[in-house]
Coordinates of C-alpha atoms in Angstrom, one line a residue:
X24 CA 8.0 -13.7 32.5
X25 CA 8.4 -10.3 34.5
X26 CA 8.0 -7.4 32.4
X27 CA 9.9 -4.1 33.4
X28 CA 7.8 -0.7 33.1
X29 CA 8.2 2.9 33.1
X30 CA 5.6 5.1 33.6
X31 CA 5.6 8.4 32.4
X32 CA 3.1 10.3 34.0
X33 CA 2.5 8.5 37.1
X34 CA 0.8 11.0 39.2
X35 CA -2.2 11.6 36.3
X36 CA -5.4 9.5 35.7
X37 CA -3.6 6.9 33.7
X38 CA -0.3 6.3 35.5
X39 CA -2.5 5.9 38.7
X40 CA -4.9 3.3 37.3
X41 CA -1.9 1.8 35.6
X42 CA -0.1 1.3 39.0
X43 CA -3.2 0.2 40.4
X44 CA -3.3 -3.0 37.6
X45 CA 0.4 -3.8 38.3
X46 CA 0.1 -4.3 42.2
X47 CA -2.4 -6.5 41.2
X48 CA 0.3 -8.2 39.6
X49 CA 3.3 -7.6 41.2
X50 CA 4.7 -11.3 39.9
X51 CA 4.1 -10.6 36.2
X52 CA 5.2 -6.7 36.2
X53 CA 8.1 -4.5 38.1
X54 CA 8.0 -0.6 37.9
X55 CA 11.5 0.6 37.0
X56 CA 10.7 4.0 35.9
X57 CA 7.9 6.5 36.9
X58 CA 7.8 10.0 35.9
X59 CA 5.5 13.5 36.6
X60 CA 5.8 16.8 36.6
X61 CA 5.5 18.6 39.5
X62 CA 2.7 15.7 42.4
X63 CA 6.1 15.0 44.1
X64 CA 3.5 13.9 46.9
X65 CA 2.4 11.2 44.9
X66 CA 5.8 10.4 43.8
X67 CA 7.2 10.4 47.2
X68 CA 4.4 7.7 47.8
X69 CA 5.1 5.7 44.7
X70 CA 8.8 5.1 45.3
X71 CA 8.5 3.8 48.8
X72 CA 5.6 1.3 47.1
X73 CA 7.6 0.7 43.7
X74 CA 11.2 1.1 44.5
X75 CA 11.5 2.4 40.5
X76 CA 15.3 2.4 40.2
X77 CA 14.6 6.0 38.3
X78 CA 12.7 8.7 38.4
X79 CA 11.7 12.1 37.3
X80 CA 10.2 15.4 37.7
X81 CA 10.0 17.8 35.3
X82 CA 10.1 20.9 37.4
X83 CA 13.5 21.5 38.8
X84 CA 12.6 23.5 41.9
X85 CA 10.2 20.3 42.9
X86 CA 12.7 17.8 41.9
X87 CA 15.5 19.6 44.3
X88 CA 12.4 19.2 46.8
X89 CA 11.9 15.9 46.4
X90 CA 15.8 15.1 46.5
X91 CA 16.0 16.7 49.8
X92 CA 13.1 14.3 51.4
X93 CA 14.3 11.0 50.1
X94 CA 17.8 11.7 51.1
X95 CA 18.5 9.4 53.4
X96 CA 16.1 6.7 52.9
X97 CA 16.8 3.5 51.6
X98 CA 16.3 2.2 47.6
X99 CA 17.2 5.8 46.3
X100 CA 16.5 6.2 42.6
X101 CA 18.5 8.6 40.4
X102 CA 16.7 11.4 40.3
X103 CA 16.8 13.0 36.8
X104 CA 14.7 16.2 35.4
X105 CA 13.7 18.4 32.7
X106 CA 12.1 17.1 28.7
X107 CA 15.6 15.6 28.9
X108 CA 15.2 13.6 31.8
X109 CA 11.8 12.3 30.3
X110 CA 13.6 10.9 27.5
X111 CA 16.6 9.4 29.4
X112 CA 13.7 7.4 31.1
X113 CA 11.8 6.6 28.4
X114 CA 15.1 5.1 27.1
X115 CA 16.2 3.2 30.0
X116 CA 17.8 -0.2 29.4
X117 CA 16.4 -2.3 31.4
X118 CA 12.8 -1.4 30.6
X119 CA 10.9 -3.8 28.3
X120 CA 7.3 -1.5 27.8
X121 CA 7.1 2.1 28.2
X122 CA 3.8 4.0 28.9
X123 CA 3.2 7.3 28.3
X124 CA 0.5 8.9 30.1
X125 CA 1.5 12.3 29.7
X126 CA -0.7 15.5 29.4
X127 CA -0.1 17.4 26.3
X128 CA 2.6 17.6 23.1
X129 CA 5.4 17.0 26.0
X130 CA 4.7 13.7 25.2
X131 CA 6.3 13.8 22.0
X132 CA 9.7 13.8 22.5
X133 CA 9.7 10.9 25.1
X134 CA 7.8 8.8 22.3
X135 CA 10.5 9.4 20.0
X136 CA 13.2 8.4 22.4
X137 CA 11.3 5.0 23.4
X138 CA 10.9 4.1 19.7
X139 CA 14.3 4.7 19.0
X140 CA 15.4 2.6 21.8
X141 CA 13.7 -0.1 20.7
X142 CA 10.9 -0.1 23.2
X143 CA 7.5 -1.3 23.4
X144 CA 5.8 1.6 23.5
X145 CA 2.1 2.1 25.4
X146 CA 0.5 5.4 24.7
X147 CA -1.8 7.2 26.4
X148 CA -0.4 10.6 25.0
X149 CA -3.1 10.8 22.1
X150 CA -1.3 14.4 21.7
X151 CA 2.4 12.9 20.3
X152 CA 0.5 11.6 17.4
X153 CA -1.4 14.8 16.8
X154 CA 1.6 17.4 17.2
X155 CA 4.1 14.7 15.4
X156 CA 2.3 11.6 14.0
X157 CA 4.6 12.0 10.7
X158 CA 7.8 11.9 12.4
X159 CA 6.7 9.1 15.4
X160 CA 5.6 6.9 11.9
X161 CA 9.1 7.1 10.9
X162 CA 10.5 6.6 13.5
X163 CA 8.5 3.2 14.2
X164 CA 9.1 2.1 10.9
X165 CA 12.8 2.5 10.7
X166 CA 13.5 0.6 14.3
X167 CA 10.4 -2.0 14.3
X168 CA 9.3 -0.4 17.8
X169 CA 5.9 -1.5 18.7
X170 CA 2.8 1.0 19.7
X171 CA 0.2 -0.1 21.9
X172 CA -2.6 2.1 21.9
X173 CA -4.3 2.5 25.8
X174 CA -7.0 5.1 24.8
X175 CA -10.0 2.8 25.2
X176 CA -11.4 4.0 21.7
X177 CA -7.8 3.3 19.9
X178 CA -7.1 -0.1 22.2
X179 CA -10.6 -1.0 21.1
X180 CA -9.7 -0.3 17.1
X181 CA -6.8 -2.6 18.1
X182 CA -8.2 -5.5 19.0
X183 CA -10.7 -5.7 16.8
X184 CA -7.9 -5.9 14.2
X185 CA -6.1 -8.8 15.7
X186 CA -5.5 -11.3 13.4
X187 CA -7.5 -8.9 10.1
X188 CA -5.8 -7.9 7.1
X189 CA -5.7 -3.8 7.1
X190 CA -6.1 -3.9 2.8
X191 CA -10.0 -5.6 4.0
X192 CA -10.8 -2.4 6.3
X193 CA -13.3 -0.3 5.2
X194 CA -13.3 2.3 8.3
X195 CA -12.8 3.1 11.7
X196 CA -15.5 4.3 13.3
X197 CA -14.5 6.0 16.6
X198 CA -17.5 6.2 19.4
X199 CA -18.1 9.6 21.7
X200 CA -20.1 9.7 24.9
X201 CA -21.5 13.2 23.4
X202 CA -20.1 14.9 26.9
X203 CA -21.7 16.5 29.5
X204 CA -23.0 19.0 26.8
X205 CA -24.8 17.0 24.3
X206 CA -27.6 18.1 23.0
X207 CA -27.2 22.3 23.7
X208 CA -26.8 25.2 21.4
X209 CA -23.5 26.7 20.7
X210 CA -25.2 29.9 22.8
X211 CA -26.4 28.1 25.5
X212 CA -22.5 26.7 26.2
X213 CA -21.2 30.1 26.7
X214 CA -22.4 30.4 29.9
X215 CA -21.1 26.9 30.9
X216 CA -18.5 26.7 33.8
X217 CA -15.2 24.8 34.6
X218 CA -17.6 22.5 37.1
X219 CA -20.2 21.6 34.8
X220 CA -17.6 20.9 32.0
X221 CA -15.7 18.9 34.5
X222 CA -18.6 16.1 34.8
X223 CA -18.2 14.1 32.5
X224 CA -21.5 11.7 32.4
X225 CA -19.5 8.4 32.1
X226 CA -15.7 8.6 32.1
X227 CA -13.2 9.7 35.3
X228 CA -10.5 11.6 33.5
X229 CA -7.7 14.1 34.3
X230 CA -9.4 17.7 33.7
X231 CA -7.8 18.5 30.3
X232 CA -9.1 15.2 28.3
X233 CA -12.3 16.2 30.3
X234 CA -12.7 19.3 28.8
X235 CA -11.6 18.2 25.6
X236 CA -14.7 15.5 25.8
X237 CA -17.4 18.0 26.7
X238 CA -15.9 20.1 23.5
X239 CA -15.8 17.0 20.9
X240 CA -11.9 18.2 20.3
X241 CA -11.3 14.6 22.1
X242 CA -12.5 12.9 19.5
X243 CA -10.8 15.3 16.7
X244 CA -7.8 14.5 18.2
X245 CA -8.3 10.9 18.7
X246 CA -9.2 10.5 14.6
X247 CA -5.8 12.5 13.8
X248 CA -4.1 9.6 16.0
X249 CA -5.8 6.9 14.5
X250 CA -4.5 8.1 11.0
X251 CA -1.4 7.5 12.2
X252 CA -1.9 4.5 14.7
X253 CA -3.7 2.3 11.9
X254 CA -2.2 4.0 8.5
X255 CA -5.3 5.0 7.2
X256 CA -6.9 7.5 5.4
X257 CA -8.7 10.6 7.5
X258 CA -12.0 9.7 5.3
X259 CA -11.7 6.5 6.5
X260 CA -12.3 7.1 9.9
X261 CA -15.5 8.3 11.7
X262 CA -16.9 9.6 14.6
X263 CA -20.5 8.2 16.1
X264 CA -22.1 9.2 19.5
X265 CA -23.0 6.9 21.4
X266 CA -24.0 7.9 24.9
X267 CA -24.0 4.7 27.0
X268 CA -20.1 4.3 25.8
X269 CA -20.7 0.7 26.3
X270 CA -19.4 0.7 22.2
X271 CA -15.9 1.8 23.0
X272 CA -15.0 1.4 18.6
X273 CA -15.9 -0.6 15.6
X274 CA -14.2 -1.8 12.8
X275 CA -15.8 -2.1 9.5
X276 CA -14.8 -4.4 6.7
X277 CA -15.2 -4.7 3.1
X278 CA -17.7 -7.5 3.1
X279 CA -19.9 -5.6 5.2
X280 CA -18.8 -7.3 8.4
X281 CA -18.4 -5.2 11.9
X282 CA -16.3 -6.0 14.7
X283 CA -17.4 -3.8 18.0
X284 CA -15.1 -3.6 21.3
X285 CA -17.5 -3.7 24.0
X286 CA -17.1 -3.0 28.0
X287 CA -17.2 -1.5 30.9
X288 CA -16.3 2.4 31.2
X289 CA -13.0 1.5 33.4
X290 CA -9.6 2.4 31.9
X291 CA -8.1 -0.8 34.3
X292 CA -9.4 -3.2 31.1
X293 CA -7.3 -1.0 28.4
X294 CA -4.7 -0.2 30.5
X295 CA -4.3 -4.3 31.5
X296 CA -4.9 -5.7 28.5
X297 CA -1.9 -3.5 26.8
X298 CA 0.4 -4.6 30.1
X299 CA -0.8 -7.8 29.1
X300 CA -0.4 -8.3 25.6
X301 CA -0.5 -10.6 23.3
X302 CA -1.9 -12.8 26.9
X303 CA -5.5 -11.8 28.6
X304 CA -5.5 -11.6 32.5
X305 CA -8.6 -11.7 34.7
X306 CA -11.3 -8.6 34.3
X307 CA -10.4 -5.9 37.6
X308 CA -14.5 -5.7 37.5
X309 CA -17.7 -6.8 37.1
X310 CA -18.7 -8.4 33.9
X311 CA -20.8 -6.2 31.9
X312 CA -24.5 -6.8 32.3
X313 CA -26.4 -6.0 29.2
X314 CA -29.9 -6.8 30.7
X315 CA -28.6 -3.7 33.1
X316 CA -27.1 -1.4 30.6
X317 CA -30.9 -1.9 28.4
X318 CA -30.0 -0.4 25.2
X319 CA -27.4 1.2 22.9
X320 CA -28.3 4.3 21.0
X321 CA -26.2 6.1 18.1
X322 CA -26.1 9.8 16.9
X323 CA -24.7 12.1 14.7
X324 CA -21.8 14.4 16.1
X325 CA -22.8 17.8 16.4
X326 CA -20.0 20.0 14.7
X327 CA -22.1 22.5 14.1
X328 CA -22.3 23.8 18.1
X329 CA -19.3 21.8 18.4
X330 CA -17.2 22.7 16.1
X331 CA -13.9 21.4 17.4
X332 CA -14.4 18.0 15.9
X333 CA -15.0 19.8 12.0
X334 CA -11.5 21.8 12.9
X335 CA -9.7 18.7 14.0
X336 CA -11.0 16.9 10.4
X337 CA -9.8 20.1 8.7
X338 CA -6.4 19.8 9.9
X339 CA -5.7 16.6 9.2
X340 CA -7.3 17.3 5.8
X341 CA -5.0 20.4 5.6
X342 CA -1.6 18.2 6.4
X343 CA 1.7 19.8 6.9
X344 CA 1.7 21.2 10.6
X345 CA -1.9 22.1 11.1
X346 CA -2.6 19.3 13.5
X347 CA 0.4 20.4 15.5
X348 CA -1.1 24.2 15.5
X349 CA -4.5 22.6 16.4
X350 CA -3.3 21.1 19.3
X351 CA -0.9 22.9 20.5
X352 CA -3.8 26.0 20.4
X353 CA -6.1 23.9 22.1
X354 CA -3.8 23.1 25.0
X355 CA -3.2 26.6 25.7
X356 CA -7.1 27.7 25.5
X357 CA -8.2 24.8 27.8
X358 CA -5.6 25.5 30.1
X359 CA -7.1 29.2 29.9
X360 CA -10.8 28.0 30.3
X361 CA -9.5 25.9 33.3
X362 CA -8.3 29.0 35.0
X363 CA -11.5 30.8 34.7
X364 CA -9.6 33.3 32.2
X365 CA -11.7 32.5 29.3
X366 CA -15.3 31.1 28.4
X367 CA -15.9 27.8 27.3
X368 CA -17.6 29.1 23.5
X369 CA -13.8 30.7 23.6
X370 CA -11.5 27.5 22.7
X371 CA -13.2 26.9 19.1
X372 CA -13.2 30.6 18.5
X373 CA -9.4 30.7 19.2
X374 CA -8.8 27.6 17.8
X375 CA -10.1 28.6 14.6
X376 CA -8.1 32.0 14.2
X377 CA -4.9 30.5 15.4
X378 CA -5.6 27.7 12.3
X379 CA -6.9 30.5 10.1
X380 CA -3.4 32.2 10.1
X381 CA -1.3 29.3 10.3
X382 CA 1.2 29.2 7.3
X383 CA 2.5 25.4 7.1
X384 CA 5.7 23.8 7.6
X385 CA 7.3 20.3 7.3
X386 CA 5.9 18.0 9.2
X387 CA 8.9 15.6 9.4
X388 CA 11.1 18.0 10.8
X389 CA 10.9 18.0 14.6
X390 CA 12.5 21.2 14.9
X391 CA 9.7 22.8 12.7
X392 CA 7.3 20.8 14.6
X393 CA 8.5 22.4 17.9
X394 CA 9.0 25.7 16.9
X395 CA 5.3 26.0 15.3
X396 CA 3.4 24.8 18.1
X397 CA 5.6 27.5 19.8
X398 CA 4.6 30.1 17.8
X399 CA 0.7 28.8 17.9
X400 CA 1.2 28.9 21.7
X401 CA 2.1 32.5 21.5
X402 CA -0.5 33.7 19.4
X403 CA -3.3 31.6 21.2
X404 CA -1.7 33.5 24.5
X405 CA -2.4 37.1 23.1
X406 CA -5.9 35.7 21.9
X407 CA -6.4 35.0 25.3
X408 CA -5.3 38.0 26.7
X409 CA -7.9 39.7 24.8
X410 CA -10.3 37.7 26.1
X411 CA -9.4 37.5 29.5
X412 CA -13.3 38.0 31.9

């Protein structure tokens, strides 16, 4: 049976490996939707492929741009734009799964509106959950909308709960790659630049969840989504390093038993198997060779020169709207370390004053929600100002 997508965030890392699975399988899925924010390059390219009957770009300026290319072409898709327009697509009727692969808390609102439509809803927008995890649970439980997680750590949790009883779970435990940084001293990372931070040693991501990978706030972040993904406690749910990330997450249970999710480092298997779902499809690679990979080895994370991980446990510890200040503070100093504004010992150090300051809020009240990570965002800004090299 054909299943109709949207894509939200079709010009990133995801959306572009997500295309890449459904052209593989152009009779079992049909793109009606794709969304970005300002790659109308890559959009341009992706309607003449797709034919999406909708579209849109956040920025107006590029969306008037793009309007004035595609006029006069054939299969013209309504063009909409703005955190509105994201969440008219993310609601559109004739799409059965919607995947959000957007960059950042933006996400959040579009995950609300697919939810309350009704749709399946694939995320790749770890941040939603963070910023807004209490309002996206209610939301989920009052329409029976279904979440599909793509991040290969949370798609891995998933399956290896497939057919368990969550009351028999003892704990998550989420696997790291340790970064491109593993093993130095909180002083020898201050002279690290974007490049270095940019290689990660196993993964090919967009540069954000790069850097939030070489700083271990990836993994904070990906343990506050859990939480709310699986409904379990924070101190259920820990983080291992595990440097050959052929582990992707385990699933311990009460009798002692383990279930581990193991694979290739290649987002097509997540992203496929979510497409997919509840039905397999043939691998877009290789099978793994173990003889090849050799061995697995397992460490402690190191929050102590990585400290981004311990302030990610402490918000979610905290409650309220701390997460939603944590992230919304780390998007703004990763976005400043990307610029070459800031160093990279910087992010923790503003992280942890922004949190430091932070007086909580209700964190089912989206309005709150919003308006908090604004004012983290602002005081993260003049933090960075400060600091500016």
């Amino acid at each position: 049976m054909l299943k109709n997508i949207v894509i939200l965030g079709s010009s990133g890392s995801i959306g572009l490996q997500t295309i890449d699975v459904v052209k593989r399988y152009p009779e079992l899925f049909n793109v009606v939707g794709l969304a970005v924010n300002k790659s109308i390059d890559a959009l341009e390219q992706q309607i003449k492929e797709l034919r999406p009957k909708a579209v849109v770009v956040v920025d107006a300026e590029k969306a008037q741009e793009l309007s004035r290319r595609i006029a006069g072409t054939s299969n013209i898709p309504e063009l909409l734009t703005s955190i509105e327009g994201l969440e008219q697509l993310a609601a559109h009727p004739e799409a059965d799964l919607v995947l959000n692969a957007l960059v950042g808390s933006v996400g959040l609102r579009p995950t609300l509106a697919a939810l309350r439509a009704g749709k399946t809803l694939a995320l790749a927008n770890k941040e939603s959950m963070v910023a807004g995890g209490a309002i996206v649970a209610k939301v989920r439980e009052e329409t029976g909308a279904e979440i599909l997680p793509v991040d290969s750590e949370h798609n891995a949790i998933f399956q290896c709960m497939v057919g368990e009883r969550k009351r028999e779970i003892k704990r998550l435990i989420v696997t790291a790659s340790g970064g491109p940084f593993r093993g130095r001293t909180f002083s020898e990372l201050e002279s690290v630049t974007v490049e270095e931070a940019l290689k990660h040693p196993r993964w090919t991501m967009g540069p954000k969840i790069t850097i939030d990978s070489a700083t271990l706030m990836n993994k904070g972040l990906e343990v506050i989504e859990a939480h709310w993904l699986f409904d379990l406690p924070y101190e259920q749910i820990d983080v291992i390093v595990h440097p050959q990330s052929i582990i992707h997450s385990m699933v311990e249970f009460e009798d002692g038993s383990i279930k581990a999710h193991l694979g290739q480092t290649d987002m097509r298997i997540p992203i496929q198997y979510t497409l997919s779902y509840p039905d397999r499809l043939p691998a877009p690679l290789p099978s793994l060779d173990f003889v090849e990979v050799g061995k697995l080895t397992f460490e402690k994370p190191d929050m102590r020169n990585f400290p981004c991980l311990a302030y990610a446990y402490e918000a979610i510890r905290l409650g309220k709207t701390y997460p939603a200040v944590l992230n919304a503070t780390n998007e703004q100093a990763v976005a400043a370390f990307l610029s070459k504004k800031i160093r990279f010992t910087d992010i923790p150090n503003i992280i942890k004053q922004v949190i430091e300051r932070h007086e909580p809020g209700d964190e089912t009240d989206l309005g709150i929600v919003l308006e908090t990570e604004h004012r983290a965002r602002e005081y993260a800004d003049r933090l960075i100002t400060s600091l500016i090299l």
